Amino acid sequence: MTIITSPIPNKPAGCKNVKLLALPPLSTVKVAFVGLGHRGMQALQRWCYIPHVEIVAVCDVETSAVEKAARLLKEEGKAMPSVYQGQEAYEQLCRESDAHLIYICTDWHTHVPIVLAALSHEKNVAVEVPAAMTLSEIWQIVDAAERVQRHCMMLENSVYDHVELATLEMVRQGLLGEVVHVGGGYAHALGERWTPWRIAYNKDCRGDLYPTHGIGPICRILDIHRSDRMQTLVAMDTAAFTGPQVYQQVMGQECADFSNGDQTSILIRTEKGKTIQLQHNVMTPRPYSRMFEVVGTKGYLSKYPIVQLYLKDHLSISNEHPFSHQKPLNGEQKQAIGYQDRLNGEEDRLNCHANESESLPNSAQIVEQYLPSYVSELQSLAAQLDNRGGMSYFMDYRLAMALHHGKPLDMDVYDLAEWCSITELSRISIENGSMPVAIPNFIRE
């Protein structure tokens, strides 16, 4: 079988692996923000409520944005930060500031130059999704992080959503057995949220242009580039049925050559023989979904539209679990886990509602028990600061605490590279008749 490969550049002299990178602890984490639009302002406010943090600088191309940021910090009782304003002001910030971390919330097209500027001045970096759009850009970021031995993390908040966090722990404890297949994606009709730069990107580019929300939690569950590796990818898309109409609405002009299909579908195989299915659709009307599902030898879990948990044999739960005091389940009850309703003799249907007569915990209750302790400790505050259930606050908190304690981050530059690479690799596969494409080993080991 022919597999398309892309060049893997040699590791430049002086570059060293940054997997499990741990830097000296920081008593106070000094952070600077670049990009103060909607996402940037939300992040700025979240960081006001993280301990051991000082916001030392803010930067944006618009004067009104940095003024708004300064007012917010004053209202929160924080010290006045250094202010940088202008198209290239981020370079001055990276050169002058004593920040330990540069937090980037600009548009996709400007991520890479700001990341590279920050790393060139030996700053740690956190950058919004997607961090990079091409393999060339990704390799530049990997080389820069390895050369200066600094953290470079992509701000993928879906990794910290409740079900994804709990599922990761369930998998680590073996509750679902050996994971054999994982699914994910991004289905979100953008509607009025389309911006000119985003629709222009969809017009010019083909493939899964926003893969990280789907692939991030998947790679964590499969332990990618730790104990397994994504090996090959096959992609296919539909025709562009809707894109030209959206383009005309947003840009006010007709489009005869819209590149990206309404839906892109991807299959990936790992080195250990596991599979991943990814989907991307921001065009057609449908409910929001990240299509999260995990298929294991002992069980199954999915998230959308409701949490569904099915365990084949029994609940393999530790003695500390709140449901462990119940009597052993009989064979009929074991099959009821996940809660199946028999409808007119039809096939069993899973749902997350408990049958009260059986006194069994429902799926959502079971999942809740596998959340990390910091979620319950911070949930009230996190929910106030983040309308996505707190996942962005948990992401920021974990990042800050890792820097404060001198620990490796949850996500490293190789995660950034693998997740972002899906965009160009899917395009290559589609444009070559859906041929298999090799996924580079970004660690180069």
CSV table of C-alpha atoms in Angstrom, one decimal:
chain,number,residue,atom,x,y,z
A,1,MET,CA,0.0,0.0,0.0
A,2,THR,CA,1.3,3.4,-0.9
A,3,ILE,CA,1.4,5.9,1.9
A,4,ILE,CA,2.1,9.6,1.3
A,5,THR,CA,4.9,11.0,3.5
A,6,SER,CA,6.0,14.5,4.3
A,7,PRO,CA,9.6,15.6,5.0
A,8,ILE,CA,10.8,15.3,8.6
A,9,PRO,CA,13.5,17.9,9.0
A,10,ASN,CA,16.6,16.9,10.9
A,11,LYS,CA,16.8,18.2,14.5
A,12,PRO,CA,18.9,21.4,14.4
A,13,ALA,CA,22.1,21.5,16.5
A,14,GLY,CA,21.4,22.5,20.1
A,15,CYS,CA,17.7,21.3,20.0
A,16,LYS,CA,16.8,18.8,22.8
A,17,ASN,CA,13.6,16.9,23.5
A,18,VAL,CA,11.1,18.8,25.7
A,19,LYS,CA,8.8,15.9,26.6
A,20,LEU,CA,8.3,16.0,30.4
A,21,LEU,CA,10.1,19.4,30.5
A,22,ALA,CA,10.1,20.8,34.0
A,23,LEU,CA,11.6,24.2,34.7
A,24,PRO,CA,12.5,25.7,38.1
A,25,PRO,CA,9.5,26.6,40.3
A,26,LEU,CA,8.2,30.2,40.2
A,27,SER,CA,7.1,31.8,43.4
A,28,THR,CA,5.0,34.2,41.3
A,29,VAL,CA,4.1,33.4,37.7
A,30,LYS,CA,4.4,36.6,35.7
A,31,VAL,CA,2.1,36.5,32.6
A,32,ALA,CA,1.6,38.9,29.7
A,33,PHE,CA,-1.4,38.9,27.3
A,34,VAL,CA,-1.2,39.5,23.6
A,35,GLY,CA,-4.6,39.9,21.9
A,36,LEU,CA,-7.4,41.5,23.9
A,37,GLY,CA,-10.5,40.7,21.9
A,38,HIS,CA,-13.4,38.7,23.3
A,39,ARG,CA,-11.3,35.6,24.2
A,40,GLY,CA,-8.4,37.6,25.4
A,41,MET,CA,-10.5,39.7,27.8
A,42,GLN,CA,-12.1,36.5,29.1
A,43,ALA,CA,-8.7,35.0,29.8
A,44,LEU,CA,-7.4,38.1,31.4
A,45,GLN,CA,-10.3,38.1,33.9
A,46,ARG,CA,-9.8,34.4,34.7
A,47,TRP,CA,-6.1,34.9,35.5
A,48,CYS,CA,-7.1,37.6,38.0
A,49,TYR,CA,-8.5,34.7,40.1
A,50,ILE,CA,-5.5,32.3,39.9
A,51,PRO,CA,-3.2,32.3,42.9
A,52,HIS,CA,0.6,33.0,42.7
A,53,VAL,CA,0.0,35.0,39.5
A,54,GLU,CA,0.9,38.6,38.5
A,55,ILE,CA,-0.3,40.1,35.2
A,56,VAL,CA,2.6,42.3,34.1
A,57,ALA,CA,1.8,43.3,30.5
A,58,VAL,CA,-1.0,43.6,28.0
A,59,CYS,CA,-0.8,44.1,24.3
A,60,ASP,CA,-3.1,44.6,21.3
A,61,VAL,CA,-3.2,46.4,18.0
A,62,GLU,CA,-6.1,48.6,19.2
A,63,THR,CA,-5.6,51.4,21.8
A,64,SER,CA,-9.2,50.9,23.0
A,65,ALA,CA,-8.5,47.2,23.7
A,66,VAL,CA,-5.5,47.8,26.0
A,67,GLU,CA,-7.3,50.6,27.7
A,68,LYS,CA,-10.2,48.3,28.4
A,69,ALA,CA,-7.8,45.7,29.8
A,70,ALA,CA,-6.2,48.2,32.1
A,71,ARG,CA,-9.6,49.2,33.4
A,72,LEU,CA,-10.6,45.6,34.1
A,73,LEU,CA,-7.4,45.0,36.0
A,74,LYS,CA,-7.9,48.2,38.0
A,75,GLU,CA,-11.5,47.1,38.9
A,76,GLU,CA,-10.1,43.7,40.0
A,77,GLY,CA,-7.6,45.5,42.3
A,78,LYS,CA,-4.6,44.5,40.3
A,79,ALA,CA,-1.4,46.6,39.7
A,80,MET,CA,-1.2,48.5,36.5
A,81,PRO,CA,0.5,46.4,33.8
A,82,SER,CA,2.9,47.6,31.1
A,83,VAL,CA,0.9,48.5,28.0
A,84,TYR,CA,1.9,47.7,24.4
A,85,GLN,CA,-0.1,48.9,21.5
A,86,GLY,CA,0.4,48.5,17.7
A,87,GLN,CA,0.7,45.9,15.0
A,88,GLU,CA,4.2,44.8,15.9
A,89,ALA,CA,4.1,45.7,19.6
A,90,TYR,CA,4.3,42.0,20.7
A,91,GLU,CA,7.9,42.0,19.6
A,92,GLN,CA,8.7,44.9,22.0
A,93,LEU,CA,6.8,43.2,24.7
A,94,CYS,CA,8.7,39.9,24.3
A,95,ARG,CA,12.0,41.8,24.3
A,96,GLU,CA,11.4,44.1,27.2
A,97,SER,CA,9.0,42.3,29.6
A,98,ASP,CA,10.1,40.1,32.5
A,99,ALA,CA,7.0,37.9,31.9
A,100,HIS,CA,7.6,34.2,32.4
A,101,LEU,CA,4.6,33.3,30.2
A,102,ILE,CA,3.2,35.0,27.0
A,103,TYR,CA,-0.5,34.2,26.6
A,104,ILE,CA,-1.7,34.6,23.0
A,105,CYS,CA,-5.3,35.2,22.0
A,106,THR,CA,-5.0,36.7,18.6
A,107,ASP,CA,-6.5,35.4,15.3
A,108,TRP,CA,-5.2,32.2,13.7
A,109,HIS,CA,-3.0,34.0,11.1
A,110,THR,CA,-0.9,35.8,13.7
A,111,HIS,CA,-0.3,33.0,16.1
A,112,VAL,CA,2.9,31.6,14.7
A,113,PRO,CA,5.0,34.9,14.5
A,114,ILE,CA,4.0,35.8,18.0
A,115,VAL,CA,4.9,32.3,19.3
A,116,LEU,CA,8.2,32.4,17.6
A,117,ALA,CA,9.0,35.9,18.9
A,118,ALA,CA,8.2,34.8,22.5
A,119,LEU,CA,10.3,31.7,22.3
A,120,SER,CA,13.2,33.6,20.7
A,121,HIS,CA,13.3,35.7,24.0
A,122,GLU,CA,13.1,32.5,26.1
A,123,LYS,CA,9.5,33.0,27.3
A,124,ASN,CA,7.1,30.1,27.9
A,125,VAL,CA,4.1,30.3,25.6
A,126,ALA,CA,0.4,29.5,25.8
A,127,VAL,CA,-1.4,30.0,22.4
A,128,GLU,CA,-5.1,29.8,21.4
A,129,VAL,CA,-6.3,27.1,19.0
A,130,PRO,CA,-5.3,26.4,16.3
A,131,ALA,CA,-1.7,27.3,17.1
A,132,ALA,CA,-0.5,26.7,13.5
A,133,MET,CA,-2.0,25.7,10.2
A,134,THR,CA,0.8,24.2,8.2
A,135,LEU,CA,3.5,21.6,8.7
A,136,SER,CA,6.2,24.2,8.0
A,137,GLU,CA,4.8,26.4,10.8
A,138,ILE,CA,4.5,23.5,13.2
A,139,TRP,CA,8.2,22.4,12.6
A,140,GLN,CA,9.3,26.0,13.3
A,141,ILE,CA,7.5,26.0,16.6
A,142,VAL,CA,8.9,22.6,17.6
A,143,ASP,CA,12.4,23.6,16.8
A,144,ALA,CA,12.1,26.9,18.6
A,145,ALA,CA,10.8,25.3,21.8
A,146,GLU,CA,13.4,22.6,21.7
A,147,ARG,CA,16.2,25.1,21.1
A,148,VAL,CA,15.4,27.4,24.1
A,149,GLN,CA,13.9,24.6,26.3
A,150,ARG,CA,10.7,26.4,27.1
A,151,HIS,CA,7.1,25.3,27.4
A,152,CYS,CA,4.8,25.9,24.4
A,153,MET,CA,1.3,24.8,25.1
A,154,MET,CA,-1.8,25.1,23.0
A,155,LEU,CA,-4.9,26.4,24.9
A,156,GLU,CA,-7.2,23.4,24.1
A,157,ASN,CA,-9.9,23.8,26.7
A,158,SER,CA,-12.0,20.8,25.7
A,159,VAL,CA,-9.4,18.6,27.4
A,160,TYR,CA,-10.6,20.0,30.7
A,161,ASP,CA,-14.4,19.6,30.2
A,162,HIS,CA,-16.0,17.4,32.9
A,163,VAL,CA,-16.7,14.3,30.9
A,164,GLU,CA,-13.4,14.3,29.1
A,165,LEU,CA,-11.5,14.7,32.4
A,166,ALA,CA,-13.5,11.9,34.1
A,167,THR,CA,-13.2,9.6,31.1
A,168,LEU,CA,-9.4,10.0,31.1
A,169,GLU,CA,-9.3,8.8,34.7
A,170,MET,CA,-11.8,6.0,34.0
A,171,VAL,CA,-9.5,4.7,31.2
A,172,ARG,CA,-6.4,5.0,33.4
A,173,GLN,CA,-8.1,2.9,36.1
A,174,GLY,CA,-9.2,0.3,33.5
A,175,LEU,CA,-12.9,0.7,33.9
A,176,LEU,CA,-13.5,0.5,30.1
A,177,GLY,CA,-10.8,-2.1,29.5
A,178,GLU,CA,-8.5,-1.7,26.6
A,179,VAL,CA,-9.5,1.3,24.5
A,180,VAL,CA,-9.8,0.2,20.9
A,181,HIS,CA,-11.5,3.2,19.2
A,182,VAL,CA,-12.1,6.8,20.0
A,183,GLY,CA,-14.3,9.4,18.2
A,184,GLY,CA,-14.5,13.1,18.2
A,185,GLY,CA,-14.9,16.2,16.1
A,186,TYR,CA,-16.5,19.6,15.8
A,187,ALA,CA,-20.0,20.1,14.6
A,188,HIS,CA,-21.1,23.7,15.1
A,189,ALA,CA,-23.1,25.8,12.7
A,190,LEU,CA,-21.3,29.1,13.1
A,191,GLY,CA,-24.2,31.3,11.7
A,192,GLU,CA,-23.7,34.9,12.8
A,193,ARG,CA,-20.3,34.0,14.3
A,194,TRP,CA,-18.6,33.9,10.9
A,195,THR,CA,-15.9,36.6,10.5
A,196,PRO,CA,-14.3,37.7,7.2
A,197,TRP,CA,-10.9,36.2,7.9
A,198,ARG,CA,-12.5,32.8,9.0
A,199,ILE,CA,-14.7,32.4,5.9
A,200,ALA,CA,-11.8,33.5,3.7
A,201,TYR,CA,-9.7,30.7,5.2
A,202,ASN,CA,-12.4,28.2,4.5
A,203,LYS,CA,-12.7,29.5,1.0
A,204,ASP,CA,-9.0,29.0,0.3
A,205,CYS,CA,-8.2,25.8,2.3
A,206,ARG,CA,-9.5,22.3,2.3
A,207,GLY,CA,-9.6,19.7,5.1
A,208,ASP,CA,-10.4,19.7,8.8
A,209,LEU,CA,-9.6,23.3,9.6
A,210,TYR,CA,-10.5,23.1,13.3
A,211,PRO,CA,-9.4,19.6,14.5
A,212,THR,CA,-8.1,20.4,18.0
A,213,HIS,CA,-11.4,20.3,20.0
A,214,GLY,CA,-12.0,16.8,18.8
A,215,ILE,CA,-8.5,15.3,18.7
A,216,GLY,CA,-7.2,16.8,21.9
A,217,PRO,CA,-9.2,14.7,24.4
A,218,ILE,CA,-8.7,11.7,22.1
A,219,CYS,CA,-4.9,11.9,22.1
A,220,ARG,CA,-4.9,12.2,25.9
A,221,ILE,CA,-7.0,9.1,26.3
A,222,LEU,CA,-4.8,7.1,23.9
A,223,ASP,CA,-1.6,8.5,25.5
A,224,ILE,CA,-0.3,9.6,22.2
A,225,HIS,CA,3.5,10.2,21.9
A,226,ARG,CA,3.8,8.7,25.4
A,227,SER,CA,2.9,5.0,25.0
A,228,ASP,CA,1.3,5.1,21.5
A,229,ARG,CA,1.6,7.2,18.3
A,230,MET,CA,-0.7,8.2,15.5
A,231,GLN,CA,0.6,6.6,12.4
A,232,THR,CA,-1.6,7.1,9.3
A,233,LEU,CA,-4.5,9.2,8.3
A,234,VAL,CA,-7.2,9.0,5.6
A,235,ALA,CA,-9.5,11.9,4.9
A,236,MET,CA,-12.6,12.5,2.7
A,237,ASP,CA,-14.9,15.5,2.3
A,238,THR,CA,-18.2,16.4,0.7
A,239,ALA,CA,-18.6,19.0,-2.0
A,240,ALA,CA,-18.9,22.6,-0.9
A,241,PHE,CA,-22.7,22.8,-0.9
A,242,THR,CA,-23.1,25.6,1.7
A,243,GLY,CA,-19.7,27.4,1.7
A,244,PRO,CA,-20.3,29.7,-1.3
A,245,GLN,CA,-23.6,30.9,0.1
A,246,VAL,CA,-22.0,31.7,3.5
A,247,TYR,CA,-19.2,33.5,1.8
A,248,GLN,CA,-21.6,35.7,-0.2
A,249,GLN,CA,-23.5,36.6,3.0
A,250,VAL,CA,-20.4,37.5,5.0
A,251,MET,CA,-18.2,39.1,2.2
A,252,GLY,CA,-21.0,40.6,0.1
A,253,GLN,CA,-19.7,39.0,-3.2
A,254,GLU,CA,-20.1,35.8,-5.1
A,255,CYS,CA,-17.6,32.9,-4.8
A,256,ALA,CA,-17.1,30.4,-7.6
A,257,ASP,CA,-14.1,28.5,-6.1
A,258,PHE,CA,-14.9,27.6,-2.5
A,259,SER,CA,-12.4,25.0,-1.4
A,260,ASN,CA,-13.6,23.4,1.8
A,261,GLY,CA,-16.5,20.9,1.8
A,262,ASP,CA,-19.4,21.1,4.1
A,263,GLN,CA,-18.2,18.0,6.0
A,264,THR,CA,-14.8,16.5,6.4
A,265,SER,CA,-14.4,12.9,7.8
A,266,ILE,CA,-11.0,11.4,8.9
A,267,LEU,CA,-9.9,8.0,10.0
A,268,ILE,CA,-6.6,7.6,11.9
A,269,ARG,CA,-4.7,4.4,12.9
A,270,THR,CA,-2.2,4.3,15.7
A,271,GLU,CA,1.0,2.3,16.1
A,272,LYS,CA,-0.8,-0.1,18.5
A,273,GLY,CA,-3.6,-0.8,16.0
A,274,LYS,CA,-6.3,1.5,17.6
A,275,THR,CA,-8.5,3.8,15.5
A,276,ILE,CA,-9.7,7.4,15.7
A,277,GLN,CA,-12.6,8.9,13.8
A,278,LEU,CA,-12.8,12.7,13.4
A,279,GLN,CA,-15.5,14.9,11.8
A,280,HIS,CA,-15.6,18.6,11.0
A,281,ASN,CA,-18.7,20.5,9.9
A,282,VAL,CA,-19.3,24.3,10.6
A,283,MET,CA,-21.6,24.7,7.6
A,284,THR,CA,-24.9,22.8,7.9
A,285,PRO,CA,-27.5,23.3,10.6
A,286,ARG,CA,-27.1,20.8,13.4
A,287,PRO,CA,-26.7,20.8,17.2
A,288,TYR,CA,-23.3,21.6,18.7
A,289,SER,CA,-21.3,18.4,19.3
A,290,ARG,CA,-17.7,17.3,19.7
A,291,MET,CA,-18.9,13.7,19.0
A,292,PHE,CA,-16.9,12.4,22.0
A,293,GLU,CA,-17.0,8.6,22.4
A,294,VAL,CA,-14.7,5.9,23.7
A,295,VAL,CA,-15.0,2.3,22.8
A,296,GLY,CA,-13.2,-0.2,25.1
A,297,THR,CA,-13.1,-4.0,25.5
A,298,LYS,CA,-15.1,-3.7,28.7
A,299,GLY,CA,-17.3,-0.7,28.1
A,300,TYR,CA,-18.4,2.3,26.1
A,301,LEU,CA,-18.9,6.0,26.9
A,302,SER,CA,-20.2,8.8,24.8
A,303,LYS,CA,-21.1,12.4,25.6
A,304,TYR,CA,-23.5,13.9,23.0
A,305,PRO,CA,-26.4,14.5,23.2
A,306,ILE,CA,-26.4,12.9,26.7
A,307,VAL,CA,-23.8,11.1,28.8
A,308,GLN,CA,-24.1,7.3,28.0
A,309,LEU,CA,-22.1,4.7,29.9
A,310,TYR,CA,-22.3,1.0,29.2
A,311,LEU,CA,-20.2,-1.6,31.1
A,312,LYS,CA,-20.2,-5.1,29.7
A,313,ASP,CA,-19.6,-7.2,32.8
A,314,HIS,CA,-19.5,-5.3,36.0
A,315,LEU,CA,-18.6,-2.1,37.8
A,316,SER,CA,-14.9,-2.3,38.4
A,317,ILE,CA,-14.9,0.4,41.1
A,318,SER,CA,-12.6,0.8,44.0
A,319,ASN,CA,-13.7,0.4,47.6
A,320,GLU,CA,-13.7,4.2,48.1
A,321,HIS,CA,-16.3,4.6,45.4
A,322,PRO,CA,-19.6,5.8,47.0
A,323,PHE,CA,-21.6,3.0,45.2
A,324,SER,CA,-19.3,0.2,46.3
A,325,HIS,CA,-21.5,-0.6,49.4
A,326,GLN,CA,-24.3,-2.0,47.2
A,327,LYS,CA,-24.9,-5.7,46.9
A,328,PRO,CA,-23.2,-7.5,44.1
A,329,LEU,CA,-25.0,-7.1,40.8
A,330,ASN,CA,-26.7,-10.1,39.3
A,331,GLY,CA,-26.5,-10.9,35.6
A,332,GLU,CA,-29.6,-9.0,34.7
A,333,GLN,CA,-28.5,-5.9,36.6
A,334,LYS,CA,-25.1,-6.0,35.0
A,335,GLN,CA,-26.7,-5.6,31.6
A,336,ALA,CA,-28.7,-2.7,33.0
A,337,ILE,CA,-25.7,-0.5,33.6
A,338,GLY,CA,-25.9,2.4,31.2
A,339,TYR,CA,-29.7,2.0,31.6
A,340,GLN,CA,-31.4,0.3,28.8
A,341,ASP,CA,-35.1,0.8,28.0
A,342,ARG,CA,-36.8,-2.0,26.1
A,343,LEU,CA,-39.2,-0.5,23.6
A,344,ASN,CA,-41.7,-2.8,21.9
A,345,GLY,CA,-39.2,-5.6,21.7
A,346,GLU,CA,-36.7,-3.4,19.8
A,347,GLU,CA,-33.0,-3.4,20.4
A,348,ASP,CA,-31.9,-2.0,23.8
A,349,ARG,CA,-31.4,1.7,23.9
A,350,LEU,CA,-28.9,3.4,26.2
A,351,ASN,CA,-29.7,6.5,28.2
A,352,CYS,CA,-28.4,8.1,31.3
A,353,HIS,CA,-31.6,7.8,33.5
A,354,ALA,CA,-31.6,5.4,36.4
A,355,ASN,CA,-34.4,2.9,36.9
A,356,GLU,CA,-35.4,3.8,40.5
A,357,SER,CA,-36.6,0.3,41.3
A,358,GLU,CA,-33.1,-1.0,40.7
A,359,SER,CA,-31.4,1.7,42.9
A,360,LEU,CA,-28.5,1.8,40.4
A,361,PRO,CA,-26.3,4.9,40.0
A,362,ASN,CA,-26.9,6.6,36.6
A,363,SER,CA,-24.2,7.3,34.1
A,364,ALA,CA,-23.7,10.9,35.0
A,365,GLN,CA,-23.3,10.0,38.6
A,366,ILE,CA,-20.7,7.4,37.9
A,367,VAL,CA,-18.7,9.8,35.6
A,368,GLU,CA,-18.8,12.5,38.3
A,369,GLN,CA,-17.0,10.3,40.7
A,370,TYR,CA,-13.9,10.1,38.4
A,371,LEU,CA,-13.3,13.9,38.2
A,372,PRO,CA,-10.0,15.2,39.5
A,373,SER,CA,-10.2,16.7,43.0
A,374,TYR,CA,-9.4,20.2,41.8
A,375,VAL,CA,-12.6,20.3,39.7
A,376,SER,CA,-14.9,20.0,42.8
A,377,GLU,CA,-12.7,22.4,44.8
A,378,LEU,CA,-12.8,25.1,42.1
A,379,GLN,CA,-16.1,24.4,40.4
A,380,SER,CA,-18.1,27.3,41.8
A,381,LEU,CA,-15.4,29.9,41.0
A,382,ALA,CA,-14.7,28.3,37.6
A,383,ALA,CA,-18.3,28.4,36.5
A,384,GLN,CA,-18.6,32.1,37.4
A,385,LEU,CA,-15.5,32.9,35.2
A,386,ASP,CA,-16.2,30.6,32.3
A,387,ASN,CA,-19.7,30.0,30.7
A,388,ARG,CA,-18.4,26.7,29.3
A,389,GLY,CA,-18.7,25.0,32.6
A,390,GLY,CA,-15.4,26.1,33.9
A,391,MET,CA,-13.1,24.2,31.6
A,392,SER,CA,-11.1,27.2,30.4
A,393,TYR,CA,-10.5,28.2,34.1
A,394,PHE,CA,-9.3,24.7,34.9
A,395,MET,CA,-7.0,24.8,31.9
A,396,ASP,CA,-5.5,28.1,33.0
A,397,TYR,CA,-5.2,27.0,36.6
A,398,ARG,CA,-3.4,23.8,35.7
A,399,LEU,CA,-1.0,25.7,33.5
A,400,ALA,CA,-0.2,28.3,36.2
A,401,MET,CA,0.2,25.7,39.0
A,402,ALA,CA,2.6,23.6,36.8
A,403,LEU,CA,4.8,26.7,36.3
A,404,HIS,CA,4.5,27.7,40.0
A,405,HIS,CA,5.5,24.2,41.2
A,406,GLY,CA,8.0,23.5,38.4
A,407,LYS,CA,6.2,20.5,37.0
A,408,PRO,CA,5.7,19.3,33.4
A,409,LEU,CA,2.5,20.8,31.8
A,410,ASP,CA,-0.5,18.6,30.9
A,411,MET,CA,0.1,19.3,27.2
A,412,ASP,CA,3.4,20.0,25.5
A,413,VAL,CA,4.6,21.3,22.2
A,414,TYR,CA,4.4,17.8,20.6
A,415,ASP,CA,0.6,17.7,21.5
A,416,LEU,CA,0.4,21.1,19.7
A,417,ALA,CA,2.2,19.7,16.7
A,418,GLU,CA,0.2,16.5,16.4
A,419,TRP,CA,-3.2,18.1,16.8
A,420,CYS,CA,-2.5,21.0,14.5
A,421,SER,CA,-1.0,18.7,11.8
A,422,ILE,CA,-4.4,17.2,11.1
A,423,THR,CA,-5.3,20.2,9.1
A,424,GLU,CA,-2.7,19.9,6.4
A,425,LEU,CA,-2.5,16.1,6.5
A,426,SER,CA,-6.2,15.9,5.8
A,427,ARG,CA,-5.9,18.3,2.9
A,428,ILE,CA,-3.1,16.1,1.4
A,429,SER,CA,-5.1,13.0,1.7
A,430,ILE,CA,-8.3,14.6,0.2
A,431,GLU,CA,-6.4,16.1,-2.7
A,432,ASN,CA,-4.8,12.7,-3.5
A,433,GLY,CA,-8.0,10.7,-3.7
A,434,SER,CA,-8.2,10.0,0.0
A,435,MET,CA,-4.9,8.1,0.0
A,436,PRO,CA,-3.3,7.2,3.4
A,437,VAL,CA,-0.9,9.9,4.7
A,438,ALA,CA,1.8,9.3,7.3
A,439,ILE,CA,1.6,11.4,10.5
A,440,PRO,CA,5.1,12.7,11.3
A,441,ASN,CA,6.9,11.7,14.5
A,442,PHE,CA,7.3,15.2,15.8
A,443,ILE,CA,9.6,14.1,18.7
A,444,ARG,CA,12.0,12.7,16.1
A,445,GLU,CA,13.0,9.7,18.2
